[in-house]
Amino acid sequence: MFEALSDKLTGVFDRLRGRGALSEMDVGEALREVRVALLDADVALPVVRDFIAKVRERAVGAEVLSSVTPGQQIVKIVNDVLIEALGGEGAVPLNLNAPAPIPILMVGLQGSGKTTTSGKLALRMRERLRRRVLLASLDTQRPAAQLQLAQLAEQAQVPSLPIVAGQTPVQIAQRAMDVGRREGFDIVILDTAGRLSIDEALMEEVKQVRAATQPVETLLVVDAMTGQDAVNTAKAFNEAVGVTGIVMTRMDGDARGGAALSMRAITGAPIKLIGVGEKQDALEDFHPERVAGRILGQGDILGLVERAAEVVDQEEAEKLAAKMMRGKFDLEDYASQLKQITKMGSLSGILGMLHGWMGLQGWQWVFLIEAAPALLLAAICPFVLCDQPADAHWLAPDERRWLQDRLLAEQRQAIGHSAGVLQILRSTCVILLTIAYICIGFGVYANVFFLPLIIKDLGYSNIIVSYLAAIPAALGAAGMILVSRSSDRSGERMLHVTIPTLVAALGLIMTGLTIGRPLAEMISLCVVGCAISAALPTFWNLPTAYLGAGTAAAGIATINSVGNISGYLAPQLVGLLRDATGTYAVAMLVVGGMVLLAAALLPLAAASARGLGAMEREQPPAPA
Ligand SMILES: Nc1nc2c(ncn2[C@@H]2O[C@H](COP(=O)(O)OP(=O)(O)OP(=O)(O)O)[C@@H](O)[C@H]2O)c(=O)[nH]1
Ligand SMILES: [Mg+2]
């Protein structure tokens, strides 16, 4: 719904972007156009005046950062003022700090979306907050209104107050609170009747219900499509009965964005939620900074500008540019350039900020760029790699000979020793290793896919998340090398897999128990990252160690192909558990349990391998 406004503003700033220095005339001209754009978008006149005055005050006399253009500087100031006008940074959450049952009263004009929003809210509180919600309709104006809410309640899988004919709204409200208390509900949502316009009778009814139930939140539902009328409605309601928050519905429509912008300034009440569709999950928190970004239509380019201004030393950059022109740009210079860029945050963090560029989402950019090295490698491999050890020019001659001899010996041993494929599939050792590999895979994939999301849940920005997520990964690389080396030196395999697996399981369980406590959670995630990466490469020594030359290949193929099913199952399981419980805690405990099972199965596989050895020994000896 902010498209019209964003198009206009982007047009204004596009014209400013190319210029070197910004004169007072430029500022004046830009602000004139901002004013027209805001008025066009149906922002109330006093709000526009105030807005322009604030931007002008900050723009004139502001020190222009050396690394951004004056136009970008103005965009930044407009963005800041927009966020303030919309209510400051961050969403204002619903107030649920009260003894249960917490009454939430929904008020508003006819057809604004009260009943629909009541259903959406009930679903959200049941799913995300795990609260027991009771829905009650106080709408005695429209015959079918109470049934409408009962249906929505059924969809949201929450109970609704049984309908008793002939009761007044106040009586229904009191009954709802009684049931709420008696039956242990956490939240009681009271949906009132709407009127065509604000009238005495409506306000009186709302006042009486308020007095009878003392709601913790009185949410005014307004239709964004009605523009300035929505703002006037909100003002009248707030003055008459007092509202604690505003829900703007039909933000999915093509309403002009102005109402949202005027709302806070004129009513003083925060917009807490927005409705973005008719379905029950179409309810979102209202984030002023996101809306401001959308109005300016440039993803998070502002953040990029800000960060660039902080870190790139303009003089240094100019020096490098001059060097480049003279063709004297060396590795040293390249390193210094890289250092400046790394100061800006990790690759995915920066790419996430390119959100919207060339019509692609930030995450699409992340995937595109991340695929590039793999594609490059695929193109190079056929030319660099050779077919057999004899041609491997990167090995020393004696290394080549050793490897060839080893392979020959294994081949000789394998002839006549190989067990049938069915026999391998049925062997206890292969079955145990396959199950163990599936379970370890759950740990690996839960870690790979959900680590950033788990960290993000702690409330960090994308950039910080990408830094933090890199720590367990780096520890994983270290763990992998240390454990593999130790295993190769000692020749011991089973414990080198079992112990990291056990540690990873304990780490996952610790993660589940410490969700929401940043330090403890990060330490647990580091333990998981390090241990699970250490367990994986060493694991592949087990099939060769246990199965012998003739059966190892088929065994490895079985374990690998069946075992990789965890790549499909693990994200499903974690996602489902997260949606069902609202946190990652249960999912981490379950995955931790599975990895623990893997740690228990590994020694059993080793024990059963002795049996398989016997199987091979029973085969006729190989011809000399
Ligand atoms: N597109 C869209 N439609 C919505 C949204 N919220 C509500 N609606 C639709 O608006 C219509 C009216 O919604 P209701 O919830 O019945 O409105 P109400 O305020 O309870 O109406 P009364 O009880 O008659 O005063 C329904 O068709 C809803 O599906 C929204 O965010 N987006
Ligand atoms: Mg209704």
PDB file of N, CA and C in Angstrom, residues 419-493:
ATOM      1  N   ALA A 419      31.022 -59.938  -0.481  1.00  0.00           N
ATOM      2  CA  ALA A 419      29.747 -60.529  -0.096  1.00  0.00           C
ATOM      3  C   ALA A 419      28.679 -60.017  -1.055  1.00  0.00           C
ATOM      4  N   GLY A 420      27.557 -60.713  -1.191  1.00  0.00           N
ATOM      5  CA  GLY A 420      26.463 -60.275  -2.062  1.00  0.00           C
ATOM      6  C   GLY A 420      25.840 -59.004  -1.520  1.00  0.00           C
ATOM      7  N   VAL A 421      25.257 -58.223  -2.417  1.00  0.00           N
ATOM      8  CA  VAL A 421      24.678 -56.946  -2.003  1.00  0.00           C
ATOM      9  C   VAL A 421      23.595 -57.163  -0.944  1.00  0.00           C
ATOM     10  N   LEU A 422      22.743 -58.182  -1.159  1.00  0.00           N
ATOM     11  CA  LEU A 422      21.675 -58.445  -0.201  1.00  0.00           C
ATOM     12  C   LEU A 422      22.235 -58.753   1.180  1.00  0.00           C
ATOM     13  N   GLN A 423      23.324 -59.546   1.145  1.00  0.00           N
ATOM     14  CA  GLN A 423      23.961 -59.926   2.406  1.00  0.00           C
ATOM     15  C   GLN A 423      24.444 -58.675   3.153  1.00  0.00           C
ATOM     16  N   ILE A 424      24.959 -57.727   2.375  1.00  0.00           N
ATOM     17  CA  ILE A 424      25.450 -56.489   2.991  1.00  0.00           C
ATOM     18  C   ILE A 424      24.291 -55.681   3.568  1.00  0.00           C
ATOM     19  N   LEU A 425      23.212 -55.601   2.783  1.00  0.00           N
ATOM     20  CA  LEU A 425      22.059 -54.837   3.245  1.00  0.00           C
ATOM     21  C   LEU A 425      21.527 -55.402   4.552  1.00  0.00           C
ATOM     22  N   ARG A 426      21.646 -56.737   4.697  1.00  0.00           N
ATOM     23  CA  ARG A 426      21.076 -57.374   5.879  1.00  0.00           C
ATOM     24  C   ARG A 426      22.053 -57.389   7.050  1.00  0.00           C
ATOM     25  N   SER A 427      23.286 -57.007   6.812  1.00  0.00           N
ATOM     26  CA  SER A 427      24.259 -57.135   7.903  1.00  0.00           C
ATOM     27  C   SER A 427      23.972 -56.120   9.008  1.00  0.00           C
ATOM     28  N   THR A 428      24.029 -56.627  10.228  1.00  0.00           N
ATOM     29  CA  THR A 428      23.704 -55.784  11.385  1.00  0.00           C
ATOM     30  C   THR A 428      24.592 -54.551  11.417  1.00  0.00           C
ATOM     31  N   CYS A 429      25.861 -54.742  11.071  1.00  0.00           N
ATOM     32  CA  CYS A 429      26.800 -53.622  11.147  1.00  0.00           C
ATOM     33  C   CYS A 429      26.368 -52.492  10.220  1.00  0.00           C
ATOM     34  N   VAL A 430      26.007 -52.844   8.976  1.00  0.00           N
ATOM     35  CA  VAL A 430      25.603 -51.818   8.018  1.00  0.00           C
ATOM     36  C   VAL A 430      24.311 -51.134   8.485  1.00  0.00           C
ATOM     37  N   ILE A 431      23.374 -51.945   9.004  1.00  0.00           N
ATOM     38  CA  ILE A 431      22.112 -51.359   9.469  1.00  0.00           C
ATOM     39  C   ILE A 431      22.366 -50.377  10.618  1.00  0.00           C
ATOM     40  N   LEU A 432      23.208 -50.804  11.575  1.00  0.00           N
ATOM     41  CA  LEU A 432      23.484 -49.933  12.726  1.00  0.00           C
ATOM     42  C   LEU A 432      24.174 -48.644  12.281  1.00  0.00           C
ATOM     43  N   LEU A 433      25.154 -48.791  11.368  1.00  0.00           N
ATOM     44  CA  LEU A 433      25.865 -47.595  10.902  1.00  0.00           C
ATOM     45  C   LEU A 433      24.912 -46.663  10.140  1.00  0.00           C
ATOM     46  N   THR A 434      23.988 -47.246   9.377  1.00  0.00           N
ATOM     47  CA  THR A 434      23.041 -46.417   8.624  1.00  0.00           C
ATOM     48  C   THR A 434      22.153 -45.617   9.580  1.00  0.00           C
ATOM     49  N   ILE A 435      21.617 -46.319  10.594  1.00  0.00           N
ATOM     50  CA  ILE A 435      20.752 -45.595  11.553  1.00  0.00           C
ATOM     51  C   ILE A 435      21.559 -44.510  12.265  1.00  0.00           C
ATOM     52  N   ALA A 436      22.789 -44.873  12.668  1.00  0.00           N
ATOM     53  CA  ALA A 436      23.625 -43.886  13.363  1.00  0.00           C
ATOM     54  C   ALA A 436      23.867 -42.683  12.461  1.00  0.00           C
ATOM     55  N   TYR A 437      24.110 -42.947  11.166  1.00  0.00           N
ATOM     56  CA  TYR A 437      24.393 -41.847  10.241  1.00  0.00           C
ATOM     57  C   TYR A 437      23.165 -40.943  10.055  1.00  0.00           C
ATOM     58  N   ILE A 438      21.983 -41.580  10.006  1.00  0.00           N
ATOM     59  CA  ILE A 438      20.751 -40.770   9.911  1.00  0.00           C
ATOM     60  C   ILE A 438      20.654 -39.846  11.128  1.00  0.00           C
ATOM     61  N   CYS A 439      20.901 -40.443  12.308  1.00  0.00           N
ATOM     62  CA  CYS A 439      20.766 -39.655  13.545  1.00  0.00           C
ATOM     63  C   CYS A 439      21.793 -38.524  13.594  1.00  0.00           C
ATOM     64  N   ILE A 440      23.046 -38.829  13.204  1.00  0.00           N
ATOM     65  CA  ILE A 440      24.062 -37.764  13.183  1.00  0.00           C
ATOM     66  C   ILE A 440      23.636 -36.693  12.176  1.00  0.00           C
ATOM     67  N   GLY A 441      23.081 -37.159  11.040  1.00  0.00           N
ATOM     68  CA  GLY A 441      22.613 -36.219  10.011  1.00  0.00           C
ATOM     69  C   GLY A 441      21.583 -35.245  10.564  1.00  0.00           C
ATOM     70  N   PHE A 442      20.723 -35.712  11.451  1.00  0.00           N
ATOM     71  CA  PHE A 442      19.747 -34.807  12.071  1.00  0.00           C
ATOM     72  C   PHE A 442      20.479 -33.669  12.787  1.00  0.00           C
ATOM     73  N   GLY A 443      21.540 -34.031  13.502  1.00  0.00           N
ATOM     74  CA  GLY A 443      22.321 -33.003  14.192  1.00  0.00           C
ATOM     75  C   GLY A 443      22.957 -32.046  13.203  1.00  0.00           C
ATOM     76  N   VAL A 444      23.538 -32.613  12.126  1.00  0.00           N
ATOM     77  CA  VAL A 444      24.225 -31.782  11.134  1.00  0.00           C
ATOM     78  C   VAL A 444      23.249 -30.802  10.487  1.00  0.00           C
ATOM     79  N   TYR A 445      22.118 -31.311   9.994  1.00  0.00           N
ATOM     80  CA  TYR A 445      21.203 -30.450   9.247  1.00  0.00           C
ATOM     81  C   TYR A 445      20.461 -29.475  10.149  1.00  0.00           C
ATOM     82  N   ALA A 446      20.118 -29.931  11.349  1.00  0.00           N
ATOM     83  CA  ALA A 446      19.480 -28.995  12.282  1.00  0.00           C
ATOM     84  C   ALA A 446      20.438 -27.837  12.524  1.00  0.00           C
ATOM     85  N   ASN A 447      21.726 -28.164  12.643  1.00  0.00           N
ATOM     86  CA  ASN A 447      22.739 -27.152  12.895  1.00  0.00           C
ATOM     87  C   ASN A 447      22.917 -26.232  11.683  1.00  0.00           C
ATOM     88  N   VAL A 448      23.080 -26.844  10.503  1.00  0.00           N
ATOM     89  CA  VAL A 448      23.346 -26.051   9.301  1.00  0.00           C
ATOM     90  C   VAL A 448      22.179 -25.108   8.984  1.00  0.00           C
ATOM     91  N   PHE A 449      20.958 -25.649   8.995  1.00  0.00           N
ATOM     92  CA  PHE A 449      19.821 -24.852   8.555  1.00  0.00           C
ATOM     93  C   PHE A 449      19.327 -23.876   9.616  1.00  0.00           C
ATOM     94  N   PHE A 450      19.388 -24.271  10.865  1.00  0.00           N
ATOM     95  CA  PHE A 450      18.678 -23.476  11.866  1.00  0.00           C
ATOM     96  C   PHE A 450      19.566 -22.627  12.758  1.00  0.00           C
ATOM     97  N   LEU A 451      20.892 -22.862  12.697  1.00  0.00           N
ATOM     98  CA  LEU A 451      21.784 -22.082  13.547  1.00  0.00           C
ATOM     99  C   LEU A 451      21.521 -20.570  13.438  1.00  0.00           C
ATOM    100  N   PRO A 452      21.502 -20.000  12.201  1.00  0.00           N
ATOM    101  CA  PRO A 452      21.284 -18.551  12.122  1.00  0.00           C
ATOM    102  C   PRO A 452      19.922 -18.137  12.682  1.00  0.00           C
ATOM    103  N   LEU A 453      18.907 -18.979  12.447  1.00  0.00           N
ATOM    104  CA  LEU A 453      17.565 -18.608  12.922  1.00  0.00           C
ATOM    105  C   LEU A 453      17.495 -18.655  14.441  1.00  0.00           C
ATOM    106  N   ILE A 454      18.168 -19.670  15.018  1.00  0.00           N
ATOM    107  CA  ILE A 454      18.160 -19.782  16.475  1.00  0.00           C
ATOM    108  C   ILE A 454      18.832 -18.550  17.071  1.00  0.00           C
ATOM    109  N   ILE A 455      19.952 -18.141  16.469  1.00  0.00           N
ATOM    110  CA  ILE A 455      20.656 -16.959  16.977  1.00  0.00           C
ATOM    111  C   ILE A 455      19.802 -15.711  16.749  1.00  0.00           C
ATOM    112  N   LYS A 456      19.166 -15.663  15.596  1.00  0.00           N
ATOM    113  CA  LYS A 456      18.327 -14.494  15.253  1.00  0.00           C
ATOM    114  C   LYS A 456      17.217 -14.304  16.290  1.00  0.00           C
ATOM    115  N   ASP A 457      16.711 -15.438  16.802  1.00  0.00           N
ATOM    116  CA  ASP A 457      15.644 -15.376  17.807  1.00  0.00           C
ATOM    117  C   ASP A 457      16.085 -14.645  19.071  1.00  0.00           C
ATOM    118  N   LEU A 458      17.408 -14.530  19.266  1.00  0.00           N
ATOM    119  CA  LEU A 458      17.892 -13.809  20.450  1.00  0.00           C
ATOM    120  C   LEU A 458      17.732 -12.307  20.263  1.00  0.00           C
ATOM    121  N   GLY A 459      17.343 -11.907  19.026  1.00  0.00           N
ATOM    122  CA  GLY A 459      17.034 -10.497  18.796  1.00  0.00           C
ATOM    123  C   GLY A 459      18.151  -9.712  18.145  1.00  0.00           C
ATOM    124  N   TYR A 460      19.149 -10.397  17.517  1.00  0.00           N
ATOM    125  CA  TYR A 460      20.236  -9.657  16.881  1.00  0.00           C
ATOM    126  C   TYR A 460      19.887  -9.290  15.447  1.00  0.00           C
ATOM    127  N   SER A 461      20.606  -8.296  14.902  1.00  0.00           N
ATOM    128  CA  SER A 461      20.410  -7.902  13.503  1.00  0.00           C
ATOM    129  C   SER A 461      21.064  -8.949  12.601  1.00  0.00           C
ATOM    130  N   ASN A 462      20.744  -8.877  11.297  1.00  0.00           N
ATOM    131  CA  ASN A 462      21.280  -9.864  10.362  1.00  0.00           C
ATOM    132  C   ASN A 462      22.803  -9.890  10.365  1.00  0.00           C
ATOM    133  N   ILE A 463      23.411  -8.718  10.414  1.00  0.00           N
ATOM    134  CA  ILE A 463      24.878  -8.647  10.379  1.00  0.00           C
ATOM    135  C   ILE A 463      25.470  -9.381  11.590  1.00  0.00           C
ATOM    136  N   ILE A 464      24.944  -9.059  12.768  1.00  0.00           N
ATOM    137  CA  ILE A 464      25.467  -9.690  13.980  1.00  0.00           C
ATOM    138  C   ILE A 464      25.234 -11.200  13.906  1.00  0.00           C
ATOM    139  N   VAL A 465      24.054 -11.596  13.427  1.00  0.00           N
ATOM    140  CA  VAL A 465      23.763 -13.031  13.318  1.00  0.00           C
ATOM    141  C   VAL A 465      24.794 -13.709  12.432  1.00  0.00           C
ATOM    142  N   SER A 466      25.151 -13.045  11.302  1.00  0.00           N
ATOM    143  CA  SER A 466      26.092 -13.712  10.409  1.00  0.00           C
ATOM    144  C   SER A 466      27.468 -13.847  11.059  1.00  0.00           C
ATOM    145  N   TYR A 467      27.862 -12.859  11.851  1.00  0.00           N
ATOM    146  CA  TYR A 467      29.134 -12.991  12.573  1.00  0.00           C
ATOM    147  C   TYR A 467      29.071 -14.124  13.596  1.00  0.00           C
ATOM    148  N   LEU A 468      27.989 -14.109  14.396  1.00  0.00           N
ATOM    149  CA  LEU A 468      27.883 -15.103  15.465  1.00  0.00           C
ATOM    150  C   LEU A 468      27.800 -16.511  14.886  1.00  0.00           C
ATOM    151  N   ALA A 469      27.055 -16.665  13.768  1.00  0.00           N
ATOM    152  CA  ALA A 469      26.894 -17.996  13.191  1.00  0.00           C
ATOM    153  C   ALA A 469      28.228 -18.519  12.652  1.00  0.00           C
ATOM    154  N   ALA A 470      29.149 -17.589  12.359  1.00  0.00           N
ATOM    155  CA  ALA A 470      30.445 -18.025  11.824  1.00  0.00           C
ATOM    156  C   ALA A 470      31.311 -18.666  12.908  1.00  0.00           C
ATOM    157  N   ILE A 471      31.036 -18.337  14.179  1.00  0.00           N
ATOM    158  CA  ILE A 471      31.911 -18.853  15.248  1.00  0.00           C
ATOM    159  C   ILE A 471      31.804 -20.376  15.372  1.00  0.00           C
ATOM    160  N   PRO A 472      30.578 -20.952  15.533  1.00  0.00           N
ATOM    161  CA  PRO A 472      30.496 -22.416  15.600  1.00  0.00           C
ATOM    162  C   PRO A 472      31.063 -23.072  14.337  1.00  0.00           C
ATOM    163  N   ALA A 473      30.870 -22.412  13.175  1.00  0.00           N
ATOM    164  CA  ALA A 473      31.373 -22.990  11.928  1.00  0.00           C
ATOM    165  C   ALA A 473      32.898 -23.033  11.947  1.00  0.00           C
ATOM    166  N   ALA A 474      33.517 -21.957  12.428  1.00  0.00           N
ATOM    167  CA  ALA A 474      34.986 -21.918  12.486  1.00  0.00           C
ATOM    168  C   ALA A 474      35.498 -22.972  13.466  1.00  0.00           C
ATOM    169  N   LEU A 475      34.820 -23.088  14.605  1.00  0.00           N
ATOM    170  CA  LEU A 475      35.217 -24.116  15.574  1.00  0.00           C
ATOM    171  C   LEU A 475      35.053 -25.498  14.953  1.00  0.00           C
ATOM    172  N   GLY A 476      34.024 -25.659  14.120  1.00  0.00           N
ATOM    173  CA  GLY A 476      33.789 -26.924  13.430  1.00  0.00           C
ATOM    174  C   GLY A 476      34.982 -27.288  12.552  1.00  0.00           C
ATOM    175  N   ALA A 477      35.495 -26.281  11.822  1.00  0.00           N
ATOM    176  CA  ALA A 477      36.642 -26.535  10.948  1.00  0.00           C
ATOM    177  C   ALA A 477      37.832 -26.992  11.784  1.00  0.00           C
ATOM    178  N   ALA A 478      38.040 -26.313  12.924  1.00  0.00           N
ATOM    179  CA  ALA A 478      39.168 -26.671  13.788  1.00  0.00           C
ATOM    180  C   ALA A 478      38.969 -28.073  14.350  1.00  0.00           C
ATOM    181  N   GLY A 479      37.756 -28.353  14.833  1.00  0.00           N
ATOM    182  CA  GLY A 479      37.462 -29.665  15.428  1.00  0.00           C
ATOM    183  C   GLY A 479      37.680 -30.780  14.424  1.00  0.00           C
ATOM    184  N   MET A 480      37.247 -30.527  13.199  1.00  0.00           N
ATOM    185  CA  MET A 480      37.374 -31.515  12.132  1.00  0.00           C
ATOM    186  C   MET A 480      38.845 -31.908  11.935  1.00  0.00           C
ATOM    187  N   ILE A 481      39.706 -30.901  11.837  1.00  0.00           N
ATOM    188  CA  ILE A 481      41.122 -31.171  11.576  1.00  0.00           C
ATOM    189  C   ILE A 481      41.770 -31.866  12.775  1.00  0.00           C
ATOM    190  N   LEU A 482      41.501 -31.358  13.985  1.00  0.00           N
ATOM    191  CA  LEU A 482      42.145 -31.913  15.180  1.00  0.00           C
ATOM    192  C   LEU A 482      41.770 -33.378  15.378  1.00  0.00           C
ATOM    193  N   VAL A 483      40.460 -33.666  15.299  1.00  0.00           N
ATOM    194  CA  VAL A 483      40.011 -35.036  15.578  1.00  0.00           C
ATOM    195  C   VAL A 483      40.492 -35.991  14.471  1.00  0.00           C
ATOM    196  N   SER A 484      40.417 -35.556  13.199  1.00  0.00           N
ATOM    197  CA  SER A 484      40.867 -36.433  12.116  1.00  0.00           C
ATOM    198  C   SER A 484      42.348 -36.752  12.274  1.00  0.00           C
ATOM    199  N   ARG A 485      43.130 -35.721  12.622  1.00  0.00           N
ATOM    200  CA  ARG A 485      44.573 -35.936  12.787  1.00  0.00           C
ATOM    201  C   ARG A 485      44.850 -36.920  13.899  1.00  0.00           C
ATOM    202  N   SER A 486      44.189 -36.686  15.027  1.00  0.00           N
ATOM    203  CA  SER A 486      44.415 -37.554  16.180  1.00  0.00           C
ATOM    204  C   SER A 486      44.039 -38.990  15.824  1.00  0.00           C
ATOM    205  N   SER A 487      42.941 -39.155  15.073  1.00  0.00           N
ATOM    206  CA  SER A 487      42.510 -40.499  14.692  1.00  0.00           C
ATOM    207  C   SER A 487      43.525 -41.147  13.762  1.00  0.00           C
ATOM    208  N   ASP A 488      44.055 -40.385  12.817  1.00  0.00           N
ATOM    209  CA  ASP A 488      45.041 -40.936  11.882  1.00  0.00           C
ATOM    210  C   ASP A 488      46.326 -41.321  12.614  1.00  0.00           C
ATOM    211  N   ARG A 489      46.736 -40.465  13.581  1.00  0.00           N
ATOM    212  CA  ARG A 489      47.982 -40.751  14.291  1.00  0.00           C
ATOM    213  C   ARG A 489      47.870 -42.027  15.095  1.00  0.00           C
ATOM    214  N   SER A 490      46.737 -42.166  15.804  1.00  0.00           N
ATOM    215  CA  SER A 490      46.616 -43.306  16.723  1.00  0.00           C
ATOM    216  C   SER A 490      46.057 -44.539  16.002  1.00  0.00           C
ATOM    217  N   GLY A 491      45.436 -44.339  14.854  1.00  0.00           N
ATOM    218  CA  GLY A 491      44.819 -45.470  14.160  1.00  0.00           C
ATOM    219  C   GLY A 491      43.501 -45.880  14.801  1.00  0.00           C
ATOM    220  N   GLU A 492      43.109 -45.201  15.868  1.00  0.00           N
ATOM    221  CA  GLU A 492      41.859 -45.535  16.547  1.00  0.00           C
ATOM    222  C   GLU A 492      40.716 -44.835  15.815  1.00  0.00           C
ATOM    223  N   ARG A 493      39.605 -45.546  15.554  1.00  0.00           N
ATOM    224  CA  ARG A 493      38.506 -44.943  14.798  1.00  0.00           C
ATOM    225  C   ARG A 493      37.243 -44.770  15.632  1.00  0.00           C
TER     226      ARG A 493
END
